[in-house]
Short mmCIF file of C-alpha atoms and ligand atoms in Angstrom, two decimals:
data_model
loop_
_atom_site.label_atom_id
_atom_site.label_comp_id
_atom_site.label_asym_id
_atom_site.label_seq_id
_atom_site.Cartn_x
_atom_site.Cartn_y
_atom_site.Cartn_z
CA MET Q 1 0.01 0.01 0.01
CA SER Q 2 1.23 3.49 -0.78
CA GLU Q 3 1.74 5.81 2.11
CA SER Q 4 1.02 9.51 1.82
CA VAL Q 5 4.19 11.61 1.97
CA PRO Q 6 3.20 13.41 5.21
CA ARG Q 7 2.27 10.11 6.87
CA TYR Q 8 5.73 8.75 6.04
CA TRP Q 9 7.55 12.01 6.81
CA ARG Q 10 6.20 12.45 10.32
CA GLU Q 11 7.57 9.07 11.43
CA ILE Q 12 11.06 9.42 9.89
CA LYS Q 13 12.91 10.66 12.93
CA ILE Q 14 11.38 7.99 15.17
CA ARG Q 15 12.10 5.15 12.78
CA GLU Q 16 15.55 6.22 11.62
CA ARG Q 17 16.98 7.18 15.00
CA LEU Q 18 14.85 4.98 17.26
CA ILE Q 19 13.22 7.71 19.30
CA GLY Q 20 11.16 6.60 22.26
CA SER Q 21 9.71 8.38 25.25
CA LYS Q 22 10.68 8.35 28.88
CA CYS Q 23 8.18 8.89 31.66
CA GLU Q 24 9.33 11.53 34.13
CA ASP Q 25 7.18 10.03 36.86
CA CYS Q 26 7.85 6.27 36.75
CA GLY Q 27 10.97 6.26 34.58
CA ARG Q 28 9.72 3.68 32.09
CA ILE Q 29 10.76 3.97 28.45
CA THR Q 30 8.48 3.05 25.54
CA PHE Q 31 8.92 2.75 21.79
CA PRO Q 32 7.46 4.48 19.86
CA PRO Q 33 7.01 7.77 21.77
CA ARG Q 34 3.59 8.53 23.20
CA LYS Q 35 1.55 11.13 25.05
CA VAL Q 36 0.41 9.07 28.04
CA CYS Q 37 2.56 6.59 30.00
CA PRO Q 38 0.96 3.12 29.69
CA TYR Q 39 2.32 2.15 33.11
CA CYS Q 40 1.33 5.09 35.32
CA ARG Q 41 -0.79 7.31 33.02
CA SER Q 42 1.51 10.26 33.57
CA ARG Q 43 1.54 12.83 30.77
CA LYS Q 44 5.03 14.08 31.57
CA LEU Q 45 6.92 12.25 28.87
CA THR Q 46 10.11 13.33 27.11
CA GLU Q 47 11.66 12.00 23.93
CA VAL Q 48 14.81 9.94 24.25
CA GLU Q 49 17.01 8.23 21.70
CA LEU Q 50 17.22 4.49 22.30
CA PRO Q 51 20.45 2.45 22.28
CA LYS Q 52 21.15 0.65 18.98
CA LYS Q 53 22.61 -2.46 20.63
CA GLY Q 54 20.64 -5.40 21.92
CA LYS Q 55 19.93 -9.13 21.93
CA LEU Q 56 17.57 -11.20 19.85
CA LEU Q 57 14.59 -12.36 21.93
CA SER Q 58 12.62 -14.23 19.22
CA TYR Q 59 12.38 -14.30 15.42
CA SER Q 60 10.38 -15.53 12.47
CA VAL Q 61 10.85 -15.76 8.71
CA VAL Q 62 8.16 -14.00 6.68
CA ARG Q 63 7.41 -16.22 3.69
CA LYS Q 64 3.93 -14.91 2.88
CA PRO Q 65 4.40 -11.15 3.18
CA PRO Q 66 1.92 -8.30 3.05
CA ALA Q 67 1.48 -7.04 -0.55
CA GLU Q 68 3.95 -4.15 -0.27
CA PHE Q 69 6.79 -6.51 0.83
CA GLU Q 70 6.11 -9.15 -1.84
CA LYS Q 71 9.38 -8.73 -3.70
CA TYR Q 72 11.54 -8.83 -0.57
CA ALA Q 73 10.38 -12.18 0.94
CA PRO Q 74 11.62 -14.28 2.58
CA TYR Q 75 13.07 -12.04 5.28
CA VAL Q 76 13.69 -12.34 9.02
CA ILE Q 77 11.87 -10.27 11.59
CA GLY Q 78 12.64 -10.33 15.28
CA ILE Q 79 12.01 -8.82 18.66
CA ILE Q 80 15.18 -7.22 19.99
CA THR Q 81 15.71 -6.40 23.63
CA LEU Q 82 17.83 -3.22 23.64
CA GLU Q 83 20.56 -2.59 26.21
CA ASN Q 84 18.14 -0.53 28.32
CA GLY Q 85 15.62 -3.37 28.43
CA VAL Q 86 13.18 -1.88 25.90
CA ASN Q 87 11.83 -4.24 23.21
CA VAL Q 88 11.58 -3.24 19.56
CA ILE Q 89 10.55 -5.15 16.42
CA SER Q 90 12.72 -5.01 13.34
CA GLN Q 91 14.03 -6.88 10.32
CA LEU Q 92 17.42 -8.59 10.58
CA THR Q 93 20.03 -7.96 7.92
CA ASP Q 94 23.50 -9.14 6.85
CA ILE Q 95 22.90 -12.62 8.16
CA ASP Q 96 22.07 -16.11 6.79
CA LEU Q 97 18.91 -17.64 8.17
CA LYS Q 98 20.84 -20.68 9.50
CA ASP Q 99 23.01 -18.39 11.63
CA VAL Q 100 20.10 -16.65 13.42
CA LYS Q 101 20.04 -17.64 17.10
CA ILE Q 102 17.96 -16.47 20.05
CA GLY Q 103 20.21 -14.46 22.40
CA MET Q 104 22.62 -13.30 19.69
CA GLU Q 105 24.13 -9.83 19.98
CA LEU Q 106 22.83 -7.35 17.42
CA GLU Q 107 23.30 -3.73 16.42
CA GLY Q 108 21.00 -1.35 14.56
CA VAL Q 109 21.97 0.14 11.18
CA LEU Q 110 20.01 2.41 8.85
CA ARG Q 111 18.70 0.44 5.86
CA LYS Q 112 16.10 0.57 3.13
CA TYR Q 113 12.86 -1.25 3.90
CA ARG Q 114 11.02 -0.89 0.61
CA GLU Q 115 10.38 1.22 -2.45
CA GLU Q 116 7.02 2.28 -3.75
CA GLY Q 117 7.65 1.86 -7.48
CA GLU Q 118 9.78 4.05 -9.77
CA GLU Q 119 8.78 7.46 -8.45
CA GLY Q 120 7.30 6.53 -5.11
CA LEU Q 121 8.70 6.91 -1.63
CA ILE Q 122 11.67 4.90 -0.45
CA HIS Q 123 11.13 3.75 3.12
CA TYR Q 124 14.14 3.74 5.42
CA GLY Q 125 14.42 2.47 8.97
CA ILE Q 126 16.67 0.66 11.42
CA LYS Q 127 17.50 -3.00 10.75
CA PHE Q 128 19.57 -5.13 13.10
CA ARG Q 129 22.70 -7.08 12.09
CA PRO Q 130 25.11 -9.29 14.04
CA ARG Q 131 27.22 -7.05 16.23
CA ILE Q 132 30.67 -6.48 14.88
CA LYS Q 133 33.12 -7.02 17.71
CA MET V 1 -31.70 -10.41 33.89
CA LYS V 2 -29.93 -12.83 31.58
CA PRO V 3 -30.07 -12.56 27.81
CA ILE V 4 -31.28 -15.77 26.20
CA VAL V 5 -30.09 -17.29 22.93
CA VAL V 6 -33.27 -17.92 20.97
CA GLY V 7 -31.88 -18.75 17.54
CA VAL V 8 -28.70 -19.31 15.55
CA GLY V 9 -27.80 -19.56 11.89
CA MET V 10 -24.62 -20.52 10.04
CA THR V 11 -23.49 -20.82 6.44
CA LYS V 12 -21.01 -23.50 5.53
CA VAL V 13 -17.48 -22.09 5.77
CA GLY V 14 -15.43 -22.26 2.58
CA GLU V 15 -14.53 -20.38 -0.57
CA HIS V 16 -17.91 -19.18 -1.75
CA TRP V 17 -17.19 -17.88 -5.26
CA ASP V 18 -20.91 -17.49 -5.97
CA GLU V 19 -21.79 -15.64 -2.76
CA SER V 20 -21.12 -12.05 -1.64
CA LEU V 21 -20.43 -10.70 1.86
CA LYS V 22 -24.01 -9.45 1.81
CA SER V 23 -25.63 -12.70 0.65
CA LEU V 24 -23.71 -14.74 3.27
CA ALA V 25 -24.81 -12.36 6.04
CA VAL V 26 -28.41 -12.50 4.83
CA GLU V 27 -28.45 -16.31 4.72
CA ALA V 28 -27.14 -16.71 8.31
CA SER V 29 -29.40 -13.91 9.61
CA LEU V 30 -32.60 -15.30 8.10
CA GLU V 31 -31.86 -18.72 9.53
CA ALA V 32 -31.28 -17.26 12.99
CA ILE V 33 -34.38 -15.07 12.80
CA ASP V 34 -36.55 -17.96 11.55
CA SER V 35 -35.33 -20.34 14.21
CA SER V 36 -36.04 -17.72 16.89
CA GLY V 37 -39.55 -16.96 15.62
CA LEU V 38 -38.97 -13.33 16.66
CA THR V 39 -38.33 -10.03 14.88
CA PRO V 40 -35.15 -8.21 15.85
CA GLU V 41 -35.37 -4.68 17.22
CA VAL V 42 -31.71 -3.92 16.63
CA ILE V 43 -28.86 -5.27 14.48
CA VAL V 44 -25.21 -5.62 15.41
CA PHE V 45 -22.94 -6.53 12.50
CA SER V 46 -19.48 -7.91 13.13
CA ASN V 47 -16.88 -7.60 10.39
CA MET V 48 -13.19 -6.70 10.23
CA MET V 49 -12.12 -6.01 6.66
CA SER V 50 -15.01 -5.16 4.31
CA GLY V 51 -13.64 -1.65 3.78
CA ARG V 52 -10.43 -3.09 2.37
CA LEU V 53 -11.60 -6.36 0.80
CA GLN V 54 -15.00 -5.35 -0.63
CA VAL V 55 -14.67 -1.54 -0.52
CA GLN V 56 -17.95 -1.55 1.37
CA ASP V 57 -18.74 -0.15 4.80
CA HIS V 58 -21.95 0.94 6.49
CA LEU V 59 -22.74 -2.73 7.02
CA GLY V 60 -25.40 -2.42 9.73
CA THR V 61 -27.72 -0.38 7.54
CA LEU V 62 -26.88 -2.46 4.48
CA LEU V 63 -28.05 -5.60 6.24
CA ALA V 64 -31.14 -4.03 7.82
CA ASP V 65 -32.26 -3.02 4.33
CA GLU V 66 -31.53 -6.48 2.83
CA LEU V 67 -33.49 -8.17 5.64
CA GLY V 68 -36.56 -6.03 5.02
CA LEU V 69 -35.94 -4.30 8.33
CA ARG V 70 -35.41 -0.70 7.11
CA GLY V 71 -35.62 1.73 9.96
CA LEU V 72 -34.09 -0.48 12.65
CA PRO V 73 -31.12 0.83 14.62
CA ALA V 74 -28.01 -0.94 13.30
CA VAL V 75 -24.34 -0.78 14.18
CA ARG V 76 -21.13 -2.38 12.95
CA VAL V 77 -18.51 -3.62 15.42
CA GLU V 78 -14.84 -4.19 14.62
CA ALA V 79 -12.15 -5.64 16.89
CA ALA V 80 -9.93 -7.59 14.46
CA CYS V 81 -10.40 -11.37 14.89
CA ALA V 82 -12.34 -10.74 18.10
CA SER V 83 -14.99 -8.74 16.24
CA GLY V 84 -17.62 -11.46 16.69
CA GLY V 85 -17.17 -11.83 20.43
CA VAL V 86 -17.10 -8.08 20.94
CA ALA V 87 -20.25 -7.65 18.80
CA PHE V 88 -21.91 -10.31 20.95
CA HIS V 89 -20.83 -8.34 24.03
CA VAL V 90 -22.49 -5.23 22.61
CA ALA V 91 -25.73 -7.07 21.83
CA TYR V 92 -25.64 -8.76 25.24
CA ASN V 93 -25.48 -5.39 26.94
CA MET V 94 -28.21 -3.97 24.72
CA ILE V 95 -30.55 -6.70 25.95
CA LYS V 96 -29.29 -6.51 29.53
CA SER V 97 -29.95 -2.78 29.63
CA GLY V 98 -33.63 -3.47 28.95
CA ILE V 99 -33.74 -0.97 26.07
CA TYR V 100 -34.03 -3.72 23.45
CA LYS V 101 -35.86 -7.02 23.81
CA VAL V 102 -34.59 -8.81 20.68
CA ALA V 103 -31.19 -8.31 19.03
CA LEU V 104 -29.73 -9.87 15.91
CA VAL V 105 -25.98 -10.16 16.04
CA VAL V 106 -24.38 -11.39 12.84
CA GLY V 107 -20.77 -11.83 11.81
CA ALA V 108 -19.59 -12.18 8.24
CA GLU V 109 -16.31 -12.06 6.37
CA LYS V 110 -15.55 -12.66 2.70
CA MET V 111 -11.84 -13.27 2.18
CA SER V 112 -11.76 -14.95 -1.21
CA ASP V 113 -12.55 -11.80 -3.21
CA THR V 114 -8.92 -10.63 -3.07
CA SER V 115 -5.41 -12.00 -3.53
CA THR V 116 -3.62 -13.67 -0.60
CA GLU V 117 -1.21 -10.71 -0.41
CA GLN V 118 -4.07 -8.21 -0.19
CA THR V 119 -5.74 -10.29 2.51
CA THR V 120 -2.41 -10.57 4.38
CA THR V 121 -2.05 -6.80 4.28
CA ALA V 122 -5.59 -6.34 5.54
CA LEU V 123 -5.04 -8.80 8.42
CA MET V 124 -2.01 -6.80 9.57
CA THR V 125 -4.32 -3.89 10.36
CA ALA V 126 -4.97 -5.80 13.61
CA GLU V 127 -1.60 -4.44 14.80
CA ASP V 128 -0.14 -0.93 14.73
CA ARG V 129 0.44 -0.04 11.12
CA GLU V 130 3.15 2.55 11.77
CA TYR V 131 5.37 0.57 14.16
CA THR V 132 4.79 -3.07 13.35
CA GLY V 133 3.43 -3.07 9.82
CA PHE V 134 6.21 -0.76 8.68
CA TYR V 135 8.81 -3.44 9.41
CA GLY V 136 7.19 -6.00 7.11
CA ALA V 137 5.76 -8.24 9.81
CA SER V 138 2.83 -10.37 8.71
CA PHE V 139 0.12 -11.30 11.19
CA VAL V 140 1.26 -14.94 11.12
CA SER V 141 4.86 -13.91 11.81
CA LEU V 142 3.85 -12.08 14.98
CA ASN V 143 2.22 -15.25 16.27
CA ALA V 144 5.33 -17.14 15.16
CA LEU V 145 7.44 -14.94 17.47
CA ALA V 146 5.28 -16.16 20.36
CA HIS V 147 5.32 -19.76 19.06
CA ARG V 148 9.14 -19.86 18.93
CA LEU V 149 9.58 -18.22 22.33
CA TYR V 150 7.11 -20.69 23.88
CA MET V 151 8.97 -23.73 22.46
CA GLU V 152 12.30 -22.35 23.63
CA LYS V 153 11.21 -21.30 27.10
CA PHE V 154 9.17 -24.38 28.04
CA ASN V 155 11.10 -26.96 26.03
CA VAL V 156 8.13 -27.88 23.86
CA SER V 157 8.61 -30.01 20.71
CA GLU V 158 7.29 -29.28 17.22
CA GLU V 159 5.07 -32.37 17.53
CA GLU V 160 3.52 -31.04 20.72
CA MET V 161 2.99 -27.61 19.14
CA ALA V 162 1.06 -29.25 16.28
CA SER V 163 -1.32 -31.19 18.53
CA LEU V 164 -4.16 -28.66 18.77
CA ALA V 165 -4.43 -28.54 14.95
CA VAL V 166 -4.74 -32.33 14.94
CA LEU V 167 -7.41 -32.27 17.66
CA SER V 168 -9.48 -29.61 15.89
CA HIS V 169 -9.44 -31.50 12.63
CA GLU V 170 -10.45 -34.70 14.38
CA ASN V 171 -13.63 -32.97 15.62
CA GLY V 172 -14.26 -31.00 12.43
CA VAL V 173 -14.87 -34.19 10.46
CA ASN V 174 -18.40 -34.34 11.82
CA ASN V 175 -19.30 -30.66 11.45
CA PRO V 176 -21.40 -30.15 8.30
CA PHE V 177 -20.49 -26.43 8.31
CA ALA V 178 -16.71 -26.97 8.49
CA MET V 179 -14.41 -25.99 5.64
CA TYR V 180 -11.98 -28.91 5.94
CA ARG V 181 -13.74 -32.05 7.11
CA ARG V 182 -10.77 -34.39 7.24
CA LYS V 183 -8.34 -35.64 9.84
CA ILE V 184 -4.72 -34.57 9.70
CA SER V 185 -1.72 -36.27 11.31
CA THR V 186 1.11 -34.64 13.23
CA LYS V 187 3.43 -35.75 10.44
CA GLU V 188 1.30 -34.00 7.80
CA VAL V 189 1.34 -30.79 9.85
CA LEU V 190 5.11 -30.83 10.25
CA GLU V 191 5.65 -31.67 6.58
CA SER V 192 3.50 -28.76 5.42
CA PRO V 193 5.50 -25.65 4.39
CA TYR V 194 6.21 -22.80 6.78
CA VAL V 195 4.01 -19.72 6.44
CA ALA V 196 6.19 -17.90 8.93
CA ASP V 197 8.76 -20.10 10.68
CA PRO V 198 8.17 -21.96 12.94
CA ILE V 199 4.43 -21.92 12.08
CA HIS V 200 3.50 -24.47 9.42
CA LEU V 201 0.66 -23.98 6.97
CA LEU V 202 -1.39 -26.69 8.73
CA GLU V 203 -1.02 -24.92 12.09
CA ALA V 204 -2.76 -21.82 10.75
CA ALA V 205 -6.54 -21.45 10.30
CA PRO V 206 -7.45 -21.10 6.63
CA ILE V 207 -8.55 -17.94 4.81
CA SER V 208 -12.28 -18.44 4.42
CA ASP V 209 -15.75 -17.02 3.70
CA GLY V 210 -18.68 -17.46 6.02
CA ALA V 211 -21.38 -15.92 8.18
CA ALA V 212 -22.92 -16.85 11.52
CA ALA V 213 -25.78 -15.18 13.38
CA VAL V 214 -27.36 -15.32 16.81
CA VAL V 215 -30.65 -13.88 18.04
CA LEU V 216 -30.59 -12.78 21.65
CA ALA V 217 -33.72 -11.96 23.61
CA SER V 218 -34.65 -10.78 27.04
CA GLU V 219 -35.89 -13.41 29.53
CA GLU V 220 -39.34 -11.93 29.38
CA VAL V 221 -39.67 -12.35 25.61
CA ALA V 222 -37.92 -15.72 25.62
CA LYS V 223 -40.34 -17.08 28.23
CA THR V 224 -42.83 -18.00 25.53
CA LYS V 225 -40.12 -19.89 23.59
CA SER V 226 -38.73 -23.34 24.24
CA SER V 227 -35.31 -21.71 24.44
CA VAL V 228 -33.04 -23.08 27.12
CA VAL V 229 -29.66 -21.43 26.70
CA SER V 230 -28.82 -18.35 28.72
CA VAL V 231 -25.80 -16.10 28.46
CA GLU V 232 -24.26 -16.07 31.94
CA ALA V 233 -21.48 -13.65 31.08
CA SER V 234 -19.96 -11.77 28.16
CA THR V 235 -16.72 -9.91 28.81
CA VAL V 236 -14.04 -8.12 26.84
CA ALA V 237 -10.49 -7.07 27.78
CA THR V 238 -7.59 -5.58 25.83
CA ASP V 239 -3.78 -5.40 25.98
CA ALA V 240 -0.94 -3.43 24.34
CA ILE V 241 -1.69 -3.08 20.61
CA ARG V 242 1.97 -3.82 19.69
CA TYR V 243 2.80 -7.41 20.66
CA TYR V 244 6.51 -6.68 21.20
CA GLU V 245 5.67 -4.20 23.98
CA ARG V 246 4.17 -6.79 26.32
CA GLU V 247 6.05 -7.24 29.55
CA ASP V 248 5.36 -10.97 29.47
CA LEU V 249 5.22 -12.16 25.87
CA LEU V 250 3.82 -15.55 26.91
CA THR V 251 0.79 -14.36 28.86
CA PHE V 252 -2.34 -13.02 27.21
CA GLU V 253 -3.36 -10.46 29.81
CA SER V 254 -6.57 -9.81 27.87
CA ALA V 255 -7.58 -13.47 28.10
CA LYS V 256 -6.66 -13.57 31.76
CA LYS V 257 -8.76 -10.50 32.61
CA ALA V 258 -11.70 -11.33 30.41
CA PHE V 259 -11.89 -14.84 31.84
CA MET V 260 -11.51 -13.67 35.43
CA ASN V 261 -14.33 -11.18 34.93
CA ALA V 262 -16.48 -13.83 33.23
CA VAL V 263 -15.97 -16.25 36.10
CA SER V 264 -16.90 -13.65 38.66
CA ALA V 265 -19.93 -12.44 36.70
CA SER V 266 -21.26 -15.95 36.03
CA LYS V 267 -20.07 -17.55 39.27
CA ILE V 268 -19.06 -20.61 37.28
CA GLU V 269 -15.96 -22.43 38.44
CA LYS V 270 -13.54 -23.45 35.72
CA ASP V 271 -13.71 -27.14 36.56
CA ARG V 272 -17.43 -27.12 35.73
CA ILE V 273 -16.90 -26.11 32.11
CA ASP V 274 -18.05 -28.89 29.77
CA ILE V 275 -17.17 -27.32 26.43
CA LEU V 276 -14.42 -24.88 25.61
CA GLU V 277 -14.15 -23.19 22.26
CA LEU V 278 -10.62 -21.89 21.80
CA HIS V 279 -9.47 -19.39 19.18
CA ASP V 280 -6.98 -21.63 17.39
CA ALA V 281 -6.15 -19.25 14.54
CA PHE V 282 -2.68 -20.61 15.33
CA THR V 283 -2.04 -23.41 17.81
CA ILE V 284 0.03 -21.07 20.02
CA VAL V 285 -2.99 -18.79 20.52
CA GLY V 286 -4.94 -21.76 21.91
CA TYR V 287 -2.16 -22.76 24.30
CA LEU V 288 -1.51 -19.26 25.60
CA THR V 289 -5.25 -18.78 26.11
CA LEU V 290 -5.55 -21.97 28.16
CA GLU V 291 -2.59 -20.98 30.31
CA SER V 292 -3.49 -17.30 30.72
CA ALA V 293 -6.99 -18.32 31.86
CA GLY V 294 -5.46 -20.72 34.38
CA ILE V 295 -7.15 -23.76 32.78
CA ALA V 296 -3.72 -25.26 32.02
CA GLU V 297 -0.51 -24.74 33.95
CA ARG V 298 2.04 -22.38 32.44
CA GLY V 299 4.13 -24.12 29.79
CA LYS V 300 1.94 -27.24 29.90
CA ALA V 301 -0.98 -26.62 27.53
CA ALA V 302 0.63 -28.00 24.36
CA LYS V 303 1.91 -31.03 26.28
CA LEU V 304 -1.58 -31.68 27.69
CA VAL V 305 -3.20 -31.56 24.24
CA ALA V 306 -0.44 -33.81 22.88
CA SER V 307 -1.19 -36.33 25.65
CA ASN V 308 -4.82 -36.54 24.41
CA LYS V 309 -6.47 -34.24 26.92
CA PHE V 310 -9.44 -32.09 25.85
CA THR V 311 -10.96 -34.67 23.48
CA LEU V 312 -14.75 -35.07 23.14
CA SER V 313 -14.91 -37.47 26.08
CA ASP V 314 -12.82 -35.21 28.32
CA LYS V 315 -13.92 -32.28 30.49
CA PRO V 316 -13.66 -29.70 29.19
CA ALA V 317 -13.88 -30.90 25.59
CA VAL V 318 -12.10 -28.41 23.33
CA ASN V 319 -13.10 -27.18 19.86
CA THR V 320 -15.87 -29.75 19.60
CA MET V 321 -16.93 -28.68 16.10
CA GLY V 322 -13.47 -28.26 14.64
CA GLY V 323 -12.32 -24.91 15.97
CA LEU V 324 -10.97 -22.25 13.64
CA LYS V 325 -8.52 -24.68 12.11
CA SER V 326 -10.96 -27.16 10.65
CA ARG V 327 -14.23 -25.21 10.58
CA GLY V 328 -12.43 -22.21 9.08
CA HIS V 329 -11.84 -18.64 10.23
CA PRO V 330 -13.94 -16.06 8.37
CA ILE V 331 -12.61 -13.35 10.73
CA GLY V 332 -15.66 -11.27 11.66
CA ALA V 333 -17.88 -14.37 11.79
CA THR V 334 -15.65 -16.58 13.94
CA GLY V 335 -16.91 -15.40 17.35
CA LEU V 336 -20.50 -16.03 16.28
CA TYR V 337 -19.65 -19.50 14.94
CA GLN V 338 -18.24 -20.28 18.37
CA ILE V 339 -21.48 -19.13 20.08
CA SER V 340 -23.61 -21.02 17.58
CA GLU V 341 -21.59 -24.22 18.08
CA LEU V 342 -21.91 -23.94 21.84
CA TYR V 343 -25.64 -23.48 21.36
CA LEU V 344 -25.84 -26.69 19.30
CA GLN V 345 -23.98 -28.57 22.04
CA LEU V 346 -26.07 -27.14 24.88
CA THR V 347 -29.36 -27.90 23.08
CA ASN V 348 -28.28 -31.47 22.24
CA ASN V 349 -28.09 -30.74 18.51
CA ALA V 350 -24.37 -31.34 17.89
CA GLY V 351 -24.85 -34.62 16.06
CA LYS V 352 -22.01 -37.13 16.17
CA ASN V 353 -19.89 -34.76 18.27
CA GLN V 354 -22.51 -34.27 20.93
CA VAL V 355 -20.90 -34.06 24.36
CA ASP V 356 -23.02 -35.97 26.87
CA ASN V 357 -24.97 -33.83 29.28
CA ALA V 358 -23.22 -30.61 28.22
CA LYS V 359 -24.39 -27.85 30.51
CA ILE V 360 -21.76 -25.09 30.45
CA GLY V 361 -19.92 -23.81 27.42
CA VAL V 362 -17.27 -21.10 27.22
CA ALA V 363 -15.86 -19.40 24.10
CA PHE V 364 -12.65 -17.41 23.85
CA ASN V 365 -12.56 -15.16 20.81
CA VAL V 366 -9.14 -13.53 20.39
CA GLY V 367 -8.12 -10.56 18.24
CA GLY V 368 -4.53 -9.70 17.37
CA VAL V 369 -1.87 -11.63 19.30
CA GLY V 370 -3.98 -11.90 22.45
CA THR V 371 -4.63 -8.18 22.03
CA THR V 372 -8.41 -8.26 22.53
CA THR V 373 -10.18 -11.22 24.09
CA SER V 374 -13.88 -11.73 24.46
CA VAL V 375 -15.18 -14.51 26.73
CA SER V 376 -18.76 -15.77 26.53
CA VAL V 377 -20.29 -18.15 29.06
CA LEU V 378 -23.40 -20.03 27.96
CA LYS V 379 -25.49 -22.33 30.12
CA ARG V 380 -28.28 -24.79 29.55
CA ARG V 381 -31.00 -23.87 32.00
ZN1 ZN M 1 5.00 6.34 33.90
#
């Protein structure tokens, strides 16, 4: 599905830099940022940039993708627990499927997610790859 | 005051090339209305995806018109795969409030009008488009994240994970409305291709068309009928819309809350449940529901099913008419199929799969990855 330019534009910063929000009352961090804390309902939330390093908590291989990802399948998606304990969902990159293991150390890099045809938007976001030691 | 089920109607689930969303909904509704012998005062229509798959909304009014009931109040309810149970909850409260005496609640979904990719895209609208859909996750793959984590954490084998699909198919053989009326073996499940690893094709409920309808009435109106099934509770609870944000990825808080509230509203202990309809869109959803509700011990549900618990002769018997896996899963209709199947059991009309002396039936209708759960408790009076 095509996304309107404003709809894509307004999420860029959050997706490309992993911006979350931190609650000034209870201290919990959530991704993506929000207006009300889901843990204590405080409205005093500030934006914070999340760490780009984490560990793989679980993963799957998308073989029957949504229409807009048709030409990219199969690909790996996973839940990554970042160094501060916050979970995010993301695609994995630069790795063979047979090497994917729960608990592996990963790092986020900026990558292309998809293109909307010749003149359409190109969607960028963070993907996670094995951490380079 | 307890709402009473006075009629049900179902179409066969399948790929209905010659039927439309509208004609399926009409067929199930007329059957439910005729079997109730009453005229509805209000219509609640459950559907998830008509806006995307048929480019048609305004379903409540559409159906009222088709049924020759122009003028009636009508409303459409959407809560992803839990739409049916949530619509039932709305109708239940309409009757309970005393404002309406007879309500028609119908669920319908037509998924064969579009390509698999388009349907897959539409199903992902159950999650947050901007922060889960963006990353290319499919709805199956989100459930696969839970499936893998469950196997890893509780040391559960692939064979054990497949067992609920095998059980549902075993029961679906005798359901004339079921889409796939044949048994499947564990081996067949594990040899079927992955849809999203580690979920195999035969562990996922099929894309299907169908409609199911229930007529609910107040006790006062139902008094003149031979109707014997009352709704003891209808509850709904929700959880974080993005699955990855859950603090405990292996507990469905929505199922836990909805069930707890249903138990306290109906005062029915869980060991008295005769029939349990689980939302086995994927086997993992069934296991996490059983555990979150406290019906199975944490980490044990798949192992229990694999050791032949929950069959027709057990208590509770699970997915007695084939569940989502064998009957099929026309999204917005599923919750109403569950209610209709419980009704057949509680009125002694379940045919070869009749559970002896069935008195209490419970349905769990789950939307998203345990994101919304509706629990319905039905009782033979
Ligand atoms: Zn807070």
